[in-house]
mmCIF file of C-alpha atoms in Angstrom:
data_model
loop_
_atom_site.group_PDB
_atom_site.id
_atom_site.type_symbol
_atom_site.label_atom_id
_atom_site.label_comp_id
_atom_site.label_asym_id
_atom_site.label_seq_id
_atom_site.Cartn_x
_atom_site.Cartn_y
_atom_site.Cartn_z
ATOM 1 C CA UNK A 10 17.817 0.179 -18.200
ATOM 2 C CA UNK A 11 19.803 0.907 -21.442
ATOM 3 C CA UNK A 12 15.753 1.205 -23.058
ATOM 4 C CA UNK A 13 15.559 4.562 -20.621
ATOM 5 C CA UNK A 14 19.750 5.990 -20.105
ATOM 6 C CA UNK A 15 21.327 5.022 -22.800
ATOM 7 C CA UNK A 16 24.679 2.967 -22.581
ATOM 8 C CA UNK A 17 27.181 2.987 -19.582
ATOM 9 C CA UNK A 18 24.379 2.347 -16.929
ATOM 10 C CA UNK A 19 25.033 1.757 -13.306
ATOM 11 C CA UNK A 20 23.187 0.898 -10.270
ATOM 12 C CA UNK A 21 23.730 2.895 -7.417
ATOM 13 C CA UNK A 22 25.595 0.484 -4.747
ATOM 14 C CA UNK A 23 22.981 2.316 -1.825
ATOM 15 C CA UNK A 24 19.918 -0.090 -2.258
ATOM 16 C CA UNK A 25 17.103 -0.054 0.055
ATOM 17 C CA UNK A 26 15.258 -2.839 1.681
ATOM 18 C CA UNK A 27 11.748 -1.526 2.974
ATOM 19 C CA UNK A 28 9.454 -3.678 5.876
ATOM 20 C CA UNK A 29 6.365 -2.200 5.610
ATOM 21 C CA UNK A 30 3.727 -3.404 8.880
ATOM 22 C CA UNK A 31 0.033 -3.607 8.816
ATOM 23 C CA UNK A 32 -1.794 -0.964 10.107
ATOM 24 C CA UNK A 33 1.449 1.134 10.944
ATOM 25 C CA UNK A 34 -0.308 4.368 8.729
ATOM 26 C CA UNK A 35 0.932 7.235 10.397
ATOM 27 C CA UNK A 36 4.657 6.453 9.064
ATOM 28 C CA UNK A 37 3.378 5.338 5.476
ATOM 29 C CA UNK A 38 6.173 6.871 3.103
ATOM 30 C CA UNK A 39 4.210 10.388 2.116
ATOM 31 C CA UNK A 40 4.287 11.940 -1.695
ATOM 32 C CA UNK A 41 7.979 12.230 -2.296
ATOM 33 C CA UNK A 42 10.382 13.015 -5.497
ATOM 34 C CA UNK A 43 13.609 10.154 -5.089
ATOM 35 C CA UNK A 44 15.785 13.170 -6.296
ATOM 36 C CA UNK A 45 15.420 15.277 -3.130
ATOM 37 C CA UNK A 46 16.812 12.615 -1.019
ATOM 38 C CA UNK A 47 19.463 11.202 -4.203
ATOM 39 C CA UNK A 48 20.556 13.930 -5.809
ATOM 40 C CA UNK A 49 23.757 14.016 -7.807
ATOM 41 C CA UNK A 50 21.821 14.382 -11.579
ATOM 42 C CA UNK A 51 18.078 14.553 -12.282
ATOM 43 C CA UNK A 52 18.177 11.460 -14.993
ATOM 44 C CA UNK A 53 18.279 8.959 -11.805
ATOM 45 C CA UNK A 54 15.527 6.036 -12.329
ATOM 46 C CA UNK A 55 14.270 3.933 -9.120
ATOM 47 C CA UNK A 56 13.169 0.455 -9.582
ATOM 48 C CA UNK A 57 10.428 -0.426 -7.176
ATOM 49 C CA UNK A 58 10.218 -3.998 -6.880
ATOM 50 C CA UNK A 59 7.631 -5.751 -4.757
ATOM 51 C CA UNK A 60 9.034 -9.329 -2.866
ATOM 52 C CA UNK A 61 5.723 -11.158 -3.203
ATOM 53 C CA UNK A 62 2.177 -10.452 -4.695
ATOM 54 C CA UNK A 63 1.321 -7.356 -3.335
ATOM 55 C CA UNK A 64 -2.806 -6.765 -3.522
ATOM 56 C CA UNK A 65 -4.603 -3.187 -2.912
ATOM 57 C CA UNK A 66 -4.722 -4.221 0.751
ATOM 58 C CA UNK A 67 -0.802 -4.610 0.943
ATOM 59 C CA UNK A 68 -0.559 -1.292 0.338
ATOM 60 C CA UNK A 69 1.964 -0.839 -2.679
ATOM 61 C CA UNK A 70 2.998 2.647 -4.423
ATOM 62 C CA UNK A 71 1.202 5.304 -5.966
ATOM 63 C CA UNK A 72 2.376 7.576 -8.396
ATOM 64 C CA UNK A 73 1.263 10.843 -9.302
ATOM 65 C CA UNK A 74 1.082 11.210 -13.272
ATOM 66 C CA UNK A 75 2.767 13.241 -15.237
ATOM 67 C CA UNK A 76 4.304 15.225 -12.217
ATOM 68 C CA UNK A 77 7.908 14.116 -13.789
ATOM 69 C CA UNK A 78 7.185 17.261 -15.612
ATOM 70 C CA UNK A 79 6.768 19.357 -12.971
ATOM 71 C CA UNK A 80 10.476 19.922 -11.686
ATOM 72 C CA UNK A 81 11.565 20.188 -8.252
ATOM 73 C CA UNK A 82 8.962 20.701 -5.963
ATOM 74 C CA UNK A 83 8.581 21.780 -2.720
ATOM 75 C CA UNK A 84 8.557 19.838 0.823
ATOM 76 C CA UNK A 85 7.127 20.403 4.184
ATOM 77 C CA UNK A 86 7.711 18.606 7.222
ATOM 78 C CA UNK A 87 6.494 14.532 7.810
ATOM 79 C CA UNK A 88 6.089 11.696 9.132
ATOM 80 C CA UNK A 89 6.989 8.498 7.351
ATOM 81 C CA UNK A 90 10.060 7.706 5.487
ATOM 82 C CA UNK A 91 12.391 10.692 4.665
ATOM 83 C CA UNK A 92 10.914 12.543 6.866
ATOM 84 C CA UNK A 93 9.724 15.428 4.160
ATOM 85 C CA UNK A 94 6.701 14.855 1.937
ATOM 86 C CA UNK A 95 6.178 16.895 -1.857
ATOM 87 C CA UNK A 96 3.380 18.938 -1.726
ATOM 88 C CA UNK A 97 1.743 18.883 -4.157
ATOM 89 C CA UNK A 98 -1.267 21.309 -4.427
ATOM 90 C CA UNK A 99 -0.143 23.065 -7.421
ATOM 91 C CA UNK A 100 0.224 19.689 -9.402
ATOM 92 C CA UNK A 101 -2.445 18.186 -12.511
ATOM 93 C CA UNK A 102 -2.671 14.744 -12.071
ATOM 94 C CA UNK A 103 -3.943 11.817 -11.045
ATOM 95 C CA UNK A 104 -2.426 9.538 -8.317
ATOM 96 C CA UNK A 105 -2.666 5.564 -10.362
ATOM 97 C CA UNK A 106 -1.764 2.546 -8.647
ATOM 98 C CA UNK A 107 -2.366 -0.938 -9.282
ATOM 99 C CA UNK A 108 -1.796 -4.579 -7.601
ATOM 100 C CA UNK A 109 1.289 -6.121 -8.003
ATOM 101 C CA UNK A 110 2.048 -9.625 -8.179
ATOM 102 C CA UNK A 111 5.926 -11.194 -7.260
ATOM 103 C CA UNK A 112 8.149 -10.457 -10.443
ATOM 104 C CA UNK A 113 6.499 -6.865 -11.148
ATOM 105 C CA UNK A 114 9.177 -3.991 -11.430
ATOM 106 C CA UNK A 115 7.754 -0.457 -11.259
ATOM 107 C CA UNK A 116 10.443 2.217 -13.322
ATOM 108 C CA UNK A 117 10.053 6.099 -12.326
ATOM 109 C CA UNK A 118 12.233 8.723 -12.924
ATOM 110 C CA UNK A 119 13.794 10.874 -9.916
ATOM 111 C CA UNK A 120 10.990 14.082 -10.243
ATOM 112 C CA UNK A 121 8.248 11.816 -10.214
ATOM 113 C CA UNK A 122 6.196 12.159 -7.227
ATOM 114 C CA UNK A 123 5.211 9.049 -5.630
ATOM 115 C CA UNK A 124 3.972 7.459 -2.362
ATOM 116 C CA UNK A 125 3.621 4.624 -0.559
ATOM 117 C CA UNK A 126 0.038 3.139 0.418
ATOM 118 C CA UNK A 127 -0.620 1.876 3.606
ATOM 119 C CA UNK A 128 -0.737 -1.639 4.311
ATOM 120 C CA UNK A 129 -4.278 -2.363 5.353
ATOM 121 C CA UNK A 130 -3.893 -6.232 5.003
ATOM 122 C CA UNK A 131 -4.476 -6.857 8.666
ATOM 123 C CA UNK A 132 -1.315 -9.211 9.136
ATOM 124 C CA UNK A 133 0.680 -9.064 6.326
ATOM 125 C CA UNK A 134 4.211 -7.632 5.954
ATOM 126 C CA UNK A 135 4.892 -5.564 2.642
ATOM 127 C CA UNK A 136 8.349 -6.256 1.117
ATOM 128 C CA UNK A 137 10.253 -4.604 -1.280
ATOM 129 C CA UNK A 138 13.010 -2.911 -2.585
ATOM 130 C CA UNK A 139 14.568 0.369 -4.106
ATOM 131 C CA UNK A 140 17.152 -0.127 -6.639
ATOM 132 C CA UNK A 141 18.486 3.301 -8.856
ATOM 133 C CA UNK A 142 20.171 3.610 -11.516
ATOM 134 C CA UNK A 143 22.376 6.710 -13.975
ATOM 135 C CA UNK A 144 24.683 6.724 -16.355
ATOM 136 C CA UNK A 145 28.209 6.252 -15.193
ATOM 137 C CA UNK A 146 29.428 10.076 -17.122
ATOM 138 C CA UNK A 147 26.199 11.537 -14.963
ATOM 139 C CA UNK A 148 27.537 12.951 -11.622
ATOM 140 C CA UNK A 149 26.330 11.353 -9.172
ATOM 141 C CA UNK A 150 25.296 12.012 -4.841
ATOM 142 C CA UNK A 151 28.703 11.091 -3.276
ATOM 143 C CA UNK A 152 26.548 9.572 -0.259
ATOM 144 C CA UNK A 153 24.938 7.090 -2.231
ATOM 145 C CA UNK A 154 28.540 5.673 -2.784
ATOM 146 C CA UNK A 155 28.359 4.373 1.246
ATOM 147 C CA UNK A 156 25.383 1.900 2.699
ATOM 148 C CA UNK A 157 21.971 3.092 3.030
ATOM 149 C CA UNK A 158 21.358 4.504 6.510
ATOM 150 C CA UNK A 159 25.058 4.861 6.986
ATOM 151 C CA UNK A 160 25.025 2.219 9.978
ATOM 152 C CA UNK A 161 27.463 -0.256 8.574
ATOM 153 C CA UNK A 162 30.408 0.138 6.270
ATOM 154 C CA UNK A 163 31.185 -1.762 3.154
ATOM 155 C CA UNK A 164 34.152 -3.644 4.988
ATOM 156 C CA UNK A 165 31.201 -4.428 7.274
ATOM 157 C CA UNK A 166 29.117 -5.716 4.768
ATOM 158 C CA UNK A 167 31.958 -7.248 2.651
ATOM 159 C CA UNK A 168 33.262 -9.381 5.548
ATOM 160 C CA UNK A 169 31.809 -12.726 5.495
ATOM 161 C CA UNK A 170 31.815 -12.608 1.647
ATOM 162 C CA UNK A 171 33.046 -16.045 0.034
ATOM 163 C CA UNK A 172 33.922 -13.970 -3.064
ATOM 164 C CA UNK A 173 35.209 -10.339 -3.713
ATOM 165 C CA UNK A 174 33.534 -10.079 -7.314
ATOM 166 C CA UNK A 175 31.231 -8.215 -6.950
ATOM 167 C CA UNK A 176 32.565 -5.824 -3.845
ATOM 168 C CA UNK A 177 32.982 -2.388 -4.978
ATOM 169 C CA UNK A 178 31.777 -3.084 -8.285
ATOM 170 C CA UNK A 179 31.270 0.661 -9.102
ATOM 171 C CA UNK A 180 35.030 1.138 -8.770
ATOM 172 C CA UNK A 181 35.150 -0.026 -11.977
ATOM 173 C CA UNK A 182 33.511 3.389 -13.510
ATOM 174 C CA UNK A 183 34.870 6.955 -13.570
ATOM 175 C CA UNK A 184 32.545 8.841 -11.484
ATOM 176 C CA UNK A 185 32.143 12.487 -10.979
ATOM 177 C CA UNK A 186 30.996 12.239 -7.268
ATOM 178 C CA UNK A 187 29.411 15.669 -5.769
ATOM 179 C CA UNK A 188 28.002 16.769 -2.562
ATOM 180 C CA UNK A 189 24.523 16.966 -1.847
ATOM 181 C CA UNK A 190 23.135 19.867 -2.017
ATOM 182 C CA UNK A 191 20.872 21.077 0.488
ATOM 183 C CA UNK A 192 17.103 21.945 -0.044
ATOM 184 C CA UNK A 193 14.919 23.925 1.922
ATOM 185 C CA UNK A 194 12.224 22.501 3.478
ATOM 186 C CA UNK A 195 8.941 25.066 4.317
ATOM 187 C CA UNK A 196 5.894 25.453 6.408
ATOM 188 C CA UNK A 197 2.946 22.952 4.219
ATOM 189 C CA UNK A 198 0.438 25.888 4.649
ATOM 190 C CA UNK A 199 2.782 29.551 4.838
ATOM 191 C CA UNK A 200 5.657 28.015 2.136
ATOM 192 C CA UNK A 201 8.218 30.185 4.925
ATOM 193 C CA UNK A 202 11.801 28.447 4.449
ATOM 194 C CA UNK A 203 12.026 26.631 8.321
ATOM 195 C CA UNK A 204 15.212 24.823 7.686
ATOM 196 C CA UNK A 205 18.074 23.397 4.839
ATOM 197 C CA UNK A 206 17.939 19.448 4.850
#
């Protein structure tokens, strides 16, 4: 990670698991940028990492190139993970995927619209896994300080723990933590404001 930030790097202690099921399409994650739901600084990098091969039929992610240069875009209403999907109608680009085998890492920066594909394998689970990553002098989302999904609590997590060395490892940095800021999400076909999320 110091090849794309720099020095001082830090993972973001919110990681996400994902279970993906065959043939579950309708709530395949749609086209999304990470820094709508992340916030805190645009130089925020994702690490998608597959848990096992993951062939065409598995599904896998899709990225839109060269829509990193596109800034902020808007969202509309989904299904699927997040809940709000980028359009994208106004973008140049072509959506590239590939197969990916156990020990692949994809790297994407925080405006790059991606998505996930759905799992067509018949009876196969997809597994992977979301971590990010900023500089530790980059302000960063207050919220993805806690536990993904907000169900448990670090003491929760931290219970059972033989060892405390790595609990609250970002403790160690001086953040800047900030709110989130809310964005509006519009009507896909009028682009009129219906709510802040």
């Amino acid at each position: 990670m110091t090849h794309l930030l720099g020095s001082d790097v830090m993972l973001h202690p919110a990681n996400i698991a994902r279970i993906i099921f065959p043939s579950a399409t309708e709530h395949t994650t749609p086209a999304h940028q990470d820094f709508f739901h992340i916030q805190g600084n645009p130089d925020v990098w994702t690490a998608w990492i597959p848990l096992g091969a993951c062939p065409q039929s598995h599904g896998g992610l899709s990225v839109l190139a060269g829509s990193h240069k596109f800034g902020i875009l808007p969202v509309a209403p989904s299904l699927g993970a997040g809940g709000v999907k980028t359009l994208t109608q106004d973008v140049e680009g072509e959506w590239v995927s590939s197969p990916f085998e156990m020990g692949d890492v994809l790297f994407f920066h925080s405006h790059t619209v991606h998505r996930g594909l759905p799992n067509r394998s018949g009876d196969r689970l997809r597994l992977s896994v979301d971590y990010r990553y900023q500089r530790t002098a980059d302000p960063i989302a207050d919220y993805v300080l806690v536990p993904h999904g907000s169900r448990l609590t670090w003491e929760d997590i931290y219970r059972d723990w033989k060892s405390d060395k790595y609990q609250y490892f970002w403790h160690a940095y001086d953040l800047t933590p900030v709110p989130r800021e809310p964005i509006t999400v519009v009507d896909e076909e009028t682009r009129v404001p219906l709510r802040q999320q």
